Each structure stands twice: as C-alpha cells, then as structure tokens.
PDB file of C-alpha atoms in Angstrom:
ATOM      1  CA  SER A  22     -20.513  -6.334   5.904  1.00  0.00           C
ATOM      2  CA  PRO A  23     -18.772  -8.732   3.549  1.00  0.00           C
ATOM      3  CA  LEU A  24     -15.100  -8.379   2.481  1.00  0.00           C
ATOM      4  CA  ARG A  25     -15.060  -7.399  -1.121  1.00  0.00           C
ATOM      5  CA  THR A  26     -11.732  -9.024  -1.883  1.00  0.00           C
ATOM      6  CA  ASP A  27     -10.284 -12.559  -2.132  1.00  0.00           C
ATOM      7  CA  ASN A  28      -6.725 -11.412  -1.479  1.00  0.00           C
ATOM      8  CA  PHE A  29      -6.303 -10.160   2.062  1.00  0.00           C
ATOM      9  CA  GLU A  30      -4.313 -10.477   5.203  1.00  0.00           C
ATOM     10  CA  ALA A  31      -5.949 -10.669   8.651  1.00  0.00           C
ATOM     11  CA  THR A  32      -3.963 -10.257  11.873  1.00  0.00           C
ATOM     12  CA  PHE A  33      -5.547 -10.779  15.281  1.00  0.00           C
ATOM     13  CA  THR A  34      -4.154 -10.767  18.853  1.00  0.00           C
ATOM     14  CA  LEU A  35      -5.593 -12.832  21.771  1.00  0.00           C
ATOM     15  CA  ASP A  36      -4.769 -12.788  25.415  1.00  0.00           C
ATOM     16  CA  LEU A  37      -4.665 -16.329  26.679  1.00  0.00           C
ATOM     17  CA  LYS A  38      -4.381 -17.151  30.444  1.00  0.00           C
ATOM     18  CA  ASN A  39      -4.374 -20.426  32.356  1.00  0.00           C
ATOM     19  CA  PRO A  40      -7.227 -21.164  34.769  1.00  0.00           C
ATOM     20  CA  PRO A  41      -7.121 -19.783  38.302  1.00  0.00           C
ATOM     21  CA  GLY A  42      -4.079 -21.063  40.215  1.00  0.00           C
ATOM     22  CA  GLY A  43      -2.169 -21.855  36.965  1.00  0.00           C
ATOM     23  CA  SER A  44      -3.800 -25.314  36.653  1.00  0.00           C
ATOM     24  CA  ASP A  45      -4.574 -27.041  33.410  1.00  0.00           C
ATOM     25  CA  PRO A  46      -8.109 -26.575  31.953  1.00  0.00           C
ATOM     26  CA  LYS A  47     -10.470 -29.341  32.837  1.00  0.00           C
ATOM     27  CA  HIS A  48     -13.047 -28.636  30.092  1.00  0.00           C
ATOM     28  CA  GLU A  49     -12.978 -28.956  26.295  1.00  0.00           C
ATOM     29  CA  GLN A  50     -12.408 -25.653  24.649  1.00  0.00           C
ATOM     30  CA  GLY A  51     -10.877 -23.662  21.776  1.00  0.00           C
ATOM     31  CA  PHE A  52     -11.458 -20.860  19.369  1.00  0.00           C
ATOM     32  CA  ALA A  53     -11.609 -20.378  15.587  1.00  0.00           C
ATOM     33  CA  PHE A  54     -10.997 -17.841  12.671  1.00  0.00           C
ATOM     34  CA  TRP A  55     -13.649 -18.010  10.045  1.00  0.00           C
ATOM     35  CA  TYR A  56     -14.062 -16.674   6.448  1.00  0.00           C
ATOM     36  CA  VAL A  57     -17.578 -17.808   5.390  1.00  0.00           C
ATOM     37  CA  TYR A  58     -19.985 -16.891   2.625  1.00  0.00           C
ATOM     38  CA  ASP A  59     -23.162 -16.913   4.729  1.00  0.00           C
ATOM     39  CA  ASP A  60     -23.879 -13.794   6.810  1.00  0.00           C
ATOM     40  CA  PRO A  61     -23.527 -15.191  10.336  1.00  0.00           C
ATOM     41  CA  LYS A  62     -26.184 -12.633  11.578  1.00  0.00           C
ATOM     42  CA  THR A  63     -28.710 -14.613   9.701  1.00  0.00           C
ATOM     43  CA  GLN A  64     -27.482 -18.120  10.588  1.00  0.00           C
ATOM     44  CA  TYR A  65     -27.713 -18.298  14.450  1.00  0.00           C
ATOM     45  CA  PRO A  66     -31.041 -19.470  16.000  1.00  0.00           C
ATOM     46  CA  ARG A  67     -32.706 -16.992  18.297  1.00  0.00           C
ATOM     47  CA  GLU A  68     -32.441 -19.170  21.289  1.00  0.00           C
ATOM     48  CA  ALA A  69     -28.629 -19.339  20.934  1.00  0.00           C
ATOM     49  CA  LEU A  70     -28.264 -15.600  20.607  1.00  0.00           C
ATOM     50  CA  ASN A  71     -30.287 -15.001  23.881  1.00  0.00           C
ATOM     51  CA  CYS A  72     -29.080 -17.853  25.889  1.00  0.00           C
ATOM     52  CA  LYS A  73     -27.734 -17.391  29.413  1.00  0.00           C
ATOM     53  CA  ASP A  74     -27.326 -20.960  30.499  1.00  0.00           C
ATOM     54  CA  ARG A  75     -26.447 -24.194  28.866  1.00  0.00           C
ATOM     55  CA  CYS A  76     -25.323 -22.249  25.807  1.00  0.00           C
ATOM     56  CA  THR A  77     -23.045 -24.972  24.506  1.00  0.00           C
ATOM     57  CA  ALA A  78     -25.822 -27.569  24.561  1.00  0.00           C
ATOM     58  CA  ILE A  79     -28.112 -25.134  22.744  1.00  0.00           C
ATOM     59  CA  LEU A  80     -25.467 -24.490  20.042  1.00  0.00           C
ATOM     60  CA  GLU A  81     -24.795 -28.193  19.628  1.00  0.00           C
ATOM     61  CA  ASN A  82     -28.498 -29.067  19.303  1.00  0.00           C
ATOM     62  CA  ALA A  83     -28.825 -26.385  16.617  1.00  0.00           C
ATOM     63  CA  GLY A  84     -25.854 -27.635  14.674  1.00  0.00           C
ATOM     64  CA  PHE A  85     -23.499 -24.924  15.831  1.00  0.00           C
ATOM     65  CA  GLY A  86     -21.112 -27.139  17.963  1.00  0.00           C
ATOM     66  CA  LEU A  87     -17.989 -26.518  15.753  1.00  0.00           C
ATOM     67  CA  MET A  88     -16.126 -24.033  17.960  1.00  0.00           C
ATOM     68  CA  GLY A  89     -19.213 -21.793  18.119  1.00  0.00           C
ATOM     69  CA  TYR A  90     -20.397 -21.906  14.450  1.00  0.00           C
ATOM     70  CA  LYS A  91     -22.041 -24.181  12.001  1.00  0.00           C
ATOM     71  CA  SER A  92     -20.716 -27.632  11.657  1.00  0.00           C
ATOM     72  CA  ASN A  93     -21.574 -27.494   7.954  1.00  0.00           C
ATOM     73  CA  PHE A  94     -20.067 -24.101   7.308  1.00  0.00           C
ATOM     74  CA  ASN A  95     -19.539 -22.750   3.866  1.00  0.00           C
ATOM     75  CA  GLY A  96     -16.000 -21.262   3.483  1.00  0.00           C
ATOM     76  CA  MET A  97     -12.720 -21.529   5.370  1.00  0.00           C
ATOM     77  CA  ALA A  98     -12.012 -22.138   9.049  1.00  0.00           C
ATOM     78  CA  ILE A  99      -8.852 -22.140  11.142  1.00  0.00           C
ATOM     79  CA  PHE A 100      -9.357 -24.041  14.429  1.00  0.00           C
ATOM     80  CA  PHE A 101      -7.286 -23.723  17.583  1.00  0.00           C
ATOM     81  CA  PRO A 102      -8.635 -26.451  19.871  1.00  0.00           C
ATOM     82  CA  ASN A 103      -7.009 -27.020  23.197  1.00  0.00           C
ATOM     83  CA  ASN A 104      -7.816 -30.712  23.045  1.00  0.00           C
ATOM     84  CA  ARG A 105      -7.223 -33.735  20.972  1.00  0.00           C
ATOM     85  CA  PHE A 106      -9.476 -36.845  21.319  1.00  0.00           C
ATOM     86  CA  VAL A 107      -7.857 -40.219  21.057  1.00  0.00           C
ATOM     87  CA  ASP A 108     -10.075 -43.301  21.550  1.00  0.00           C
ATOM     88  CA  GLY A 109     -12.521 -41.109  23.298  1.00  0.00           C
ATOM     89  CA  ARG A 110      -9.951 -39.779  25.676  1.00  0.00           C
ATOM     90  CA  MET A 111      -9.517 -35.971  25.886  1.00  0.00           C
ATOM     91  CA  ASP A 112      -5.876 -34.967  25.885  1.00  0.00           C
ATOM     92  CA  LEU A 113      -4.569 -31.436  26.371  1.00  0.00           C
ATOM     93  CA  GLN A 114      -2.701 -30.949  23.054  1.00  0.00           C
ATOM     94  CA  PRO A 115      -3.273 -27.488  21.499  1.00  0.00           C
ATOM     95  CA  SER A 116      -3.102 -27.244  17.724  1.00  0.00           C
ATOM     96  CA  ALA A 117      -3.873 -25.015  14.725  1.00  0.00           C
ATOM     97  CA  SER A 118      -5.450 -26.537  11.603  1.00  0.00           C
ATOM     98  CA  LEU A 119      -7.481 -25.605   8.600  1.00  0.00           C
ATOM     99  CA  ALA A 120     -10.597 -26.900   6.997  1.00  0.00           C
ATOM    100  CA  MET A 121     -12.480 -25.949   3.760  1.00  0.00           C
ATOM    101  CA  ASN A 122     -16.113 -26.678   3.226  1.00  0.00           C
ATOM    102  CA  ASP A 123     -18.855 -25.831   0.669  1.00  0.00           C
ATOM    103  CA  GLY A 124     -21.664 -26.600   3.182  1.00  0.00           C
ATOM    104  CA  THR A 125     -21.955 -30.250   2.345  1.00  0.00           C
ATOM    105  CA  LEU A 126     -19.664 -31.712   4.949  1.00  0.00           C
ATOM    106  CA  VAL A 127     -20.520 -31.942   8.615  1.00  0.00           C
ATOM    107  CA  TYR A 128     -17.619 -31.613  10.958  1.00  0.00           C
ATOM    108  CA  ASN A 129     -17.418 -33.157  14.419  1.00  0.00           C
ATOM    109  CA  ARG A 130     -14.880 -31.274  16.621  1.00  0.00           C
ATOM    110  CA  GLN A 131     -13.991 -34.291  18.677  1.00  0.00           C
ATOM    111  CA  VAL A 132     -13.426 -36.555  15.604  1.00  0.00           C
ATOM    112  CA  ASP A 133     -12.252 -34.232  12.842  1.00  0.00           C
ATOM    113  CA  LEU A 134     -10.082 -31.702  14.761  1.00  0.00           C
ATOM    114  CA  PRO A 135      -7.264 -31.138  14.318  1.00  0.00           C
ATOM    115  CA  THR A 136      -7.558 -31.617  10.557  1.00  0.00           C
ATOM    116  CA  GLY A 137      -4.734 -32.958   8.454  1.00  0.00           C
ATOM    117  CA  TYR A 138      -3.693 -29.457   7.505  1.00  0.00           C
ATOM    118  CA  GLY A 139      -1.821 -27.814  10.398  1.00  0.00           C
ATOM    119  CA  SER A 140       0.413 -28.359  13.336  1.00  0.00           C
ATOM    120  CA  PHE A 141       0.524 -28.924  16.976  1.00  0.00           C
ATOM    121  CA  TRP A 142       1.705 -25.770  18.880  1.00  0.00           C
ATOM    122  CA  ASP A 143       1.402 -24.842  22.564  1.00  0.00           C
ATOM    123  CA  TYR A 144       0.175 -21.319  22.476  1.00  0.00           C
ATOM    124  CA  ARG A 145      -1.551 -21.378  25.900  1.00  0.00           C
ATOM    125  CA  ASN A 146      -1.014 -18.823  28.664  1.00  0.00           C
ATOM    126  CA  ARG A 147       0.528 -16.324  26.178  1.00  0.00           C
ATOM    127  CA  ARG A 148      -0.322 -13.144  24.304  1.00  0.00           C
ATOM    128  CA  LEU A 149      -0.815 -14.801  20.795  1.00  0.00           C
ATOM    129  CA  THR A 150      -0.830 -12.892  17.469  1.00  0.00           C
ATOM    130  CA  VAL A 151      -1.983 -14.869  14.429  1.00  0.00           C
ATOM    131  CA  GLN A 152      -1.508 -13.735  10.872  1.00  0.00           C
ATOM    132  CA  VAL A 153      -3.680 -15.255   8.239  1.00  0.00           C
ATOM    133  CA  ARG A 154      -2.686 -14.585   4.618  1.00  0.00           C
ATOM    134  CA  VAL A 155      -5.474 -15.538   2.118  1.00  0.00           C
ATOM    135  CA  GLN A 156      -5.266 -15.613  -1.669  1.00  0.00           C
ATOM    136  CA  PRO A 157      -7.677 -17.297  -4.042  1.00  0.00           C
ATOM    137  CA  GLU A 158      -5.639 -20.538  -4.157  1.00  0.00           C
ATOM    138  CA  SER A 159      -3.657 -20.480  -0.931  1.00  0.00           C
ATOM    139  CA  VAL A 160      -3.828 -19.854   2.702  1.00  0.00           C
ATOM    140  CA  THR A 161      -0.824 -19.269   5.061  1.00  0.00           C
ATOM    141  CA  VAL A 162      -1.081 -19.018   8.856  1.00  0.00           C
ATOM    142  CA  GLN A 163       1.696 -17.840  11.167  1.00  0.00           C
ATOM    143  CA  GLY A 164       1.850 -17.103  14.829  1.00  0.00           C
ATOM    144  CA  ARG A 165       4.095 -15.467  17.402  1.00  0.00           C
ATOM    145  CA  PHE A 166       4.071 -14.311  20.993  1.00  0.00           C
ATOM    146  CA  SER A 167       5.600 -10.836  20.760  1.00  0.00           C
ATOM    147  CA  ASP A 168       6.355  -8.248  18.081  1.00  0.00           C
ATOM    148  CA  THR A 169      10.022  -9.137  18.363  1.00  0.00           C
ATOM    149  CA  ASP A 170       9.606 -12.891  17.820  1.00  0.00           C
ATOM    150  CA  PRO A 171       9.970 -14.391  14.452  1.00  0.00           C
ATOM    151  CA  TRP A 172       6.786 -15.822  12.807  1.00  0.00           C
ATOM    152  CA  THR A 173       6.205 -19.514  13.282  1.00  0.00           C
ATOM    153  CA  LEU A 174       4.563 -21.172  10.308  1.00  0.00           C
ATOM    154  CA  LEU A 175       1.570 -23.125  11.370  1.00  0.00           C
ATOM    155  CA  ILE A 176      -0.318 -23.773   8.147  1.00  0.00           C
ATOM    156  CA  ASN A 177       0.577 -23.597   4.394  1.00  0.00           C
ATOM    157  CA  TYR A 178      -2.363 -24.775   2.429  1.00  0.00           C
ATOM    158  CA  GLN A 179      -2.754 -24.832  -1.332  1.00  0.00           C
ATOM    159  CA  VAL A 180      -6.244 -24.873  -2.773  1.00  0.00           C
ATOM    160  CA  THR A 181      -6.453 -27.776  -5.315  1.00  0.00           C
ATOM    161  CA  ASP A 182     -10.165 -28.294  -5.546  1.00  0.00           C
ATOM    162  CA  PRO A 183     -11.839 -25.432  -7.587  1.00  0.00           C
ATOM    163  CA  LYS A 184     -14.971 -25.570  -5.444  1.00  0.00           C
ATOM    164  CA  PHE A 185     -12.869 -24.500  -2.417  1.00  0.00           C
ATOM    165  CA  ARG A 186     -11.210 -21.572  -4.210  1.00  0.00           C
ATOM    166  CA  ILE A 187     -11.374 -18.482  -2.092  1.00  0.00           C
ATOM    167  CA  ARG A 188     -14.012 -15.989  -3.275  1.00  0.00           C
ATOM    168  CA  PRO A 189     -14.755 -12.363  -2.429  1.00  0.00           C
ATOM    169  CA  ASN A 190     -17.781 -11.252  -0.431  1.00  0.00           C
ATOM    170  CA  GLY A 191     -17.149 -13.453   2.542  1.00  0.00           C
ATOM    171  CA  TYR A 192     -17.490 -12.636   6.334  1.00  0.00           C
ATOM    172  CA  ILE A 193     -14.674 -12.638   8.846  1.00  0.00           C
ATOM    173  CA  GLY A 194     -15.387 -13.838  12.375  1.00  0.00           C
ATOM    174  CA  ILE A 195     -13.723 -15.201  15.426  1.00  0.00           C
ATOM    175  CA  THR A 196     -15.614 -17.556  17.815  1.00  0.00           C
ATOM    176  CA  SER A 197     -14.744 -19.545  20.909  1.00  0.00           C
ATOM    177  CA  LEU A 198     -16.383 -22.542  22.702  1.00  0.00           C
ATOM    178  CA  VAL A 199     -16.236 -24.153  26.125  1.00  0.00           C
ATOM    179  CA  ALA A 200     -17.852 -27.560  26.409  1.00  0.00           C
ATOM    180  CA  PRO A 201     -18.232 -28.441  30.132  1.00  0.00           C
ATOM    181  CA  VAL A 202     -17.013 -31.855  31.312  1.00  0.00           C
ATOM    182  CA  GLY A 203     -19.148 -33.314  34.023  1.00  0.00           C
ATOM    183  CA  GLY A 204     -17.791 -33.307  37.572  1.00  0.00           C
ATOM    184  CA  GLN A 205     -15.249 -30.532  36.944  1.00  0.00           C
ATOM    185  CA  ILE A 206     -15.248 -27.060  38.491  1.00  0.00           C
ATOM    186  CA  ILE A 207     -16.680 -24.751  35.734  1.00  0.00           C
ATOM    187  CA  ASN A 208     -14.067 -21.980  36.093  1.00  0.00           C
ATOM    188  CA  LEU A 209     -11.184 -24.361  35.341  1.00  0.00           C
ATOM    189  CA  VAL A 210     -10.865 -23.115  31.810  1.00  0.00           C
ATOM    190  CA  ASP A 211      -8.461 -20.897  29.914  1.00  0.00           C
ATOM    191  CA  TYR A 212      -9.159 -17.236  29.707  1.00  0.00           C
ATOM    192  CA  VAL A 213      -9.442 -16.107  26.008  1.00  0.00           C
ATOM    193  CA  ALA A 214      -9.902 -12.424  25.105  1.00  0.00           C
ATOM    194  CA  LEU A 215      -9.715 -10.897  21.625  1.00  0.00           C
ATOM    195  CA  ASP A 216      -7.381  -7.755  21.874  1.00  0.00           C
ATOM    196  CA  SER A 217      -7.314  -6.650  18.207  1.00  0.00           C
ATOM    197  CA  LEU A 218      -8.230  -7.622  14.697  1.00  0.00           C
ATOM    198  CA  HIS A 219      -6.880  -5.908  11.487  1.00  0.00           C
ATOM    199  CA  VAL A 220      -7.538  -6.657   7.905  1.00  0.00           C
ATOM    200  CA  VAL A 221      -5.495  -5.557   4.920  1.00  0.00           C
ATOM    201  CA  ASN A 222      -6.577  -5.735   1.227  1.00  0.00           C
ATOM    202  CA  HIS A 223      -3.840  -6.905  -1.036  1.00  0.00           C
ATOM    203  CA  ASP A 224      -5.886  -6.626  -4.279  1.00  0.00           C
ATOM    204  CA  LEU A 225      -5.589  -3.115  -5.533  1.00  0.00           C
ATOM    205  CA  SER A 226      -8.353  -3.651  -8.014  1.00  0.00           C
ATOM    206  CA  GLN A 227     -10.788  -4.159  -5.197  1.00  0.00           C
ATOM    207  CA  LYS A 228     -11.818  -1.480  -2.686  1.00  0.00           C
ATOM    208  CA  GLY A 229     -12.470  -4.068   0.025  1.00  0.00           C
ATOM    209  CA  GLU A 230     -15.348  -2.095   1.225  1.00  0.00           C
ATOM    210  CA  ASP A 231     -18.550  -0.565  -0.036  1.00  0.00           C
ATOM    211  CA  ALA A 232     -17.865   2.152  -2.526  1.00  0.00           C
ATOM    212  CA  GLU A 233     -18.396   5.720  -1.353  1.00  0.00           C
ATOM    213  CA  THR A 234     -21.575   7.260  -2.578  1.00  0.00           C
ATOM    214  CA  ALA A 235     -21.675  10.984  -3.489  1.00  0.00           C
ATOM    215  CA  PRO A 236     -24.831  12.757  -2.203  1.00  0.00           C
ATOM    216  CA  GLU A 237     -27.255  13.848  -4.818  1.00  0.00           C
ATOM    217  CA  PRO A 238     -26.825  17.569  -5.725  1.00  0.00           C
ATOM    218  CA  SER A 239     -29.524  19.673  -4.085  1.00  0.00           C
ATOM    219  CA  ASP A 240     -31.333  22.419  -5.881  1.00  0.00           C
ATOM    220  CA  VAL A 241     -31.084  25.428  -3.560  1.00  0.00           C
ATOM    221  CA  GLU A 242     -33.395  27.467  -5.774  1.00  0.00           C
ATOM    222  CA  SER A 243     -36.322  25.018  -5.358  1.00  0.00           C
ATOM    223  CA  ARG A 244     -36.306  25.130  -1.572  1.00  0.00           C
ATOM    224  CA  PRO A 245     -39.197  27.055   0.066  1.00  0.00           C
ATOM    225  CA  ASP A 246     -38.348  30.472   1.610  1.00  0.00           C
ATOM    226  CA  PRO A 247     -41.285  31.721   3.547  1.00  0.00           C
ATOM    227  CA  ILE A 248     -39.399  34.909   4.627  1.00  0.00           C
ATOM    228  CA  GLY A 249     -38.380  35.694   1.104  1.00  0.00           C
ATOM    229  CA  GLU A 250     -41.870  35.026  -0.149  1.00  0.00           C
ATOM    230  CA  LYS A 251     -43.178  37.534   2.459  1.00  0.00           C
ATOM    231  CA  ALA A 252     -40.569  40.001   1.447  1.00  0.00           C
ATOM    232  CA  VAL A 253     -41.871  39.922  -2.121  1.00  0.00           C
ATOM    233  CA  ASP A 254     -45.585  39.648  -1.468  1.00  0.00           C
ATOM    234  CA  SER A 255     -45.985  41.694   1.726  1.00  0.00           C
ATOM    235  CA  SER A 256     -45.148  44.993   3.226  1.00  0.00           C
ATOM    236  CA  LYS A 257     -42.062  45.966   5.207  1.00  0.00           C
ATOM    237  CA  ASP A 258     -43.927  45.697   8.467  1.00  0.00           C
ATOM    238  CA  SER A 259     -44.959  42.097   7.602  1.00  0.00           C
ATOM    239  CA  LEU A 260     -41.316  41.189   6.876  1.00  0.00           C
ATOM    240  CA  ILE A 261     -40.171  42.672  10.244  1.00  0.00           C
ATOM    241  CA  SER A 262     -42.909  40.714  11.940  1.00  0.00           C
ATOM    242  CA  SER A 263     -41.725  37.430  10.297  1.00  0.00           C
ATOM    243  CA  LEU A 264     -38.220  38.001  11.319  1.00  0.00           C
ATOM    244  CA  ASN A 265     -39.238  38.629  14.972  1.00  0.00           C
ATOM    245  CA  ASP A 266     -41.230  35.374  14.914  1.00  0.00           C
ATOM    246  CA  LEU A 267     -38.176  33.535  13.638  1.00  0.00           C
ATOM    247  CA  LYS A 268     -36.018  35.103  16.322  1.00  0.00           C
ATOM    248  CA  LEU A 269     -38.432  34.108  19.157  1.00  0.00           C
ATOM    249  CA  THR A 270     -38.656  30.525  17.786  1.00  0.00           C
ATOM    250  CA  ALA A 271     -34.940  30.131  17.722  1.00  0.00           C
ATOM    251  CA  TYR A 272     -34.641  31.565  21.324  1.00  0.00           C
ATOM    252  CA  ARG A 273     -37.288  29.086  22.405  1.00  0.00           C
ATOM    253  CA  VAL A 274     -35.413  26.100  20.840  1.00  0.00           C
ATOM    254  CA  ILE A 275     -32.130  27.165  22.419  1.00  0.00           C
ATOM    255  CA  THR A 276     -33.600  27.590  25.947  1.00  0.00           C
ATOM    256  CA  GLU A 277     -35.324  24.240  25.739  1.00  0.00           C
ATOM    257  CA  LEU A 278     -32.253  22.383  24.600  1.00  0.00           C
ATOM    258  CA  GLU A 279     -29.895  23.905  27.216  1.00  0.00           C
ATOM    259  CA  PRO A 280     -31.139  21.695  30.183  1.00  0.00           C
ATOM    260  CA  MET A 281     -30.837  18.723  27.953  1.00  0.00           C
ATOM    261  CA  ARG A 282     -27.309  19.654  26.952  1.00  0.00           C
ATOM    262  CA  TRP A 283     -26.387  20.116  30.624  1.00  0.00           C
ATOM    263  CA  ARG A 284     -27.763  16.677  31.584  1.00  0.00           C
ATOM    264  CA  THR A 285     -25.774  15.108  28.714  1.00  0.00           C
ATOM    265  CA  GLU A 286     -22.591  16.719  29.869  1.00  0.00           C
ATOM    266  CA  GLN A 287     -23.204  15.645  33.491  1.00  0.00           C
ATOM    267  CA  GLY A 288     -23.851  12.076  32.231  1.00  0.00           C
ATOM    268  CA  MET A 289     -20.774  11.949  30.290  1.00  0.00           C
TER     269      MET A 289
END
C-alpha cells in the first residue's frame, strides 16, 4: 500500500559479501532504494515477473534496466552501483547517488550513474545500514557498518524544482540487478541480502497508513433465531427435539474437524 506521508525516515540493512574466494565481482551489479508514485505491482511486464533465465535481458528490453526498475521512473531513487563506466570501461568503484524524475527522463545506468548528487563509498563485503530521511523539499542519506559507528553522510539533496517536490502516496521499494559480462563465471558477483526495512512517519498530521475502519453495528434483534421461534410457536416437546438436533449437529462438526486438526498439528 502507498505511504500516506511526505515526511518520513526509512532505514534498511543489507548483508553484502564478496564473491566466492573473496575475489572482486566480474559482473555489473548494484541495488537501489525507490520512492515512486506508480504502484510497482502494475508496472512490471508479466514475462519479467515469471522469468527464470535471462531475466536481466528481459528487464532491459521492457525498459526496466535501471537497477531492476523503470528507466523512466516517476519519483525518487537512490542508487548503489558497484561500477562506474569510463569511456566504455567498467571500473569497480561503489557509490551512492540520488536521482529525481517525473517520468519524462530516461536514465541509462552505464551513462548516468552515479549521478551528480552523491559520493563514492566502498560499502562492499560489509553489513550496511542506510538511513534515508525524506522531507517535501530535501533528502538526506547516511550509512554505517555497525550500530556503534557514526553515520557517514552520503547524500544531502535540496529539492529546488517544484515538480520534483516529494509528495505523499508513494511506494517504497528496494531492487537489485546483476548484468552478466560475457566470458565471466556467473557466480563471481557480490552477495546482496536485505535483512530489515523500517519506516517511521515524522508528520504527526498524517497517519501514514490506511485509517482504521470501525465495523458497522449489528442489530442482534434482527438475526433469525429458529430455536427461539420454535419455543414461541411450538410445544415443549418440539423445542426439546430442536435442541437435540442442534447438539447432534455440533457433535458431528467437532468429530469431523478433529482429524483435520490433528493433521494440521502434525504438519506444523
């Protein structure tokens, strides 16, 4: 569901590990944090959601080659690519950078990343925690490797263009991408695993989630009561017969459910 506030803080932790043997990764890869205004569930093509092979190629052909999401995204993105491309050459130079878009710009990860808003920072082979503080006219990103480390400022961005002002009702997401380089062993990539993601609403005037709905009051008086009706309209013997029928029905339900409950317990 969308986030109902434009003033929030998101903190996520990733476990990052070098390829087997401690070598450097041989393939292009990275991950990204998103706050976008289109519901991602409605954006991905079906073939990308169900792919088992050549997923990167399928994503790129569908226009989703920007760290696993749309190259013409609508919202804010913070990119953490492992690589920087200089004159077509892929260098291992991790960075964190921010981009804003209203859906009209098409980003190319090998040309436009890192953007001009960010910094180079070697976070590889660490347990990385990133804090993203979002307000309508500013975005601050910090990172650290343990709870006792001081925060390292990575991005301090001021929104100057009104069309990029942060709005409520956006969707938070984290994606990653590995683009295979020909001739290289496929498992020579960094291990990236999301450990946790927490979001805090800083706007007390916004609930941040869908408002709770109270159930409609029920009219107990209007509910049918077959036993009560028989008690009024029938004799004492008829009422006793109805109660016996109810008892037998309840017994039958219990005895039929008991094997099912046993199988459930065994399965658990």
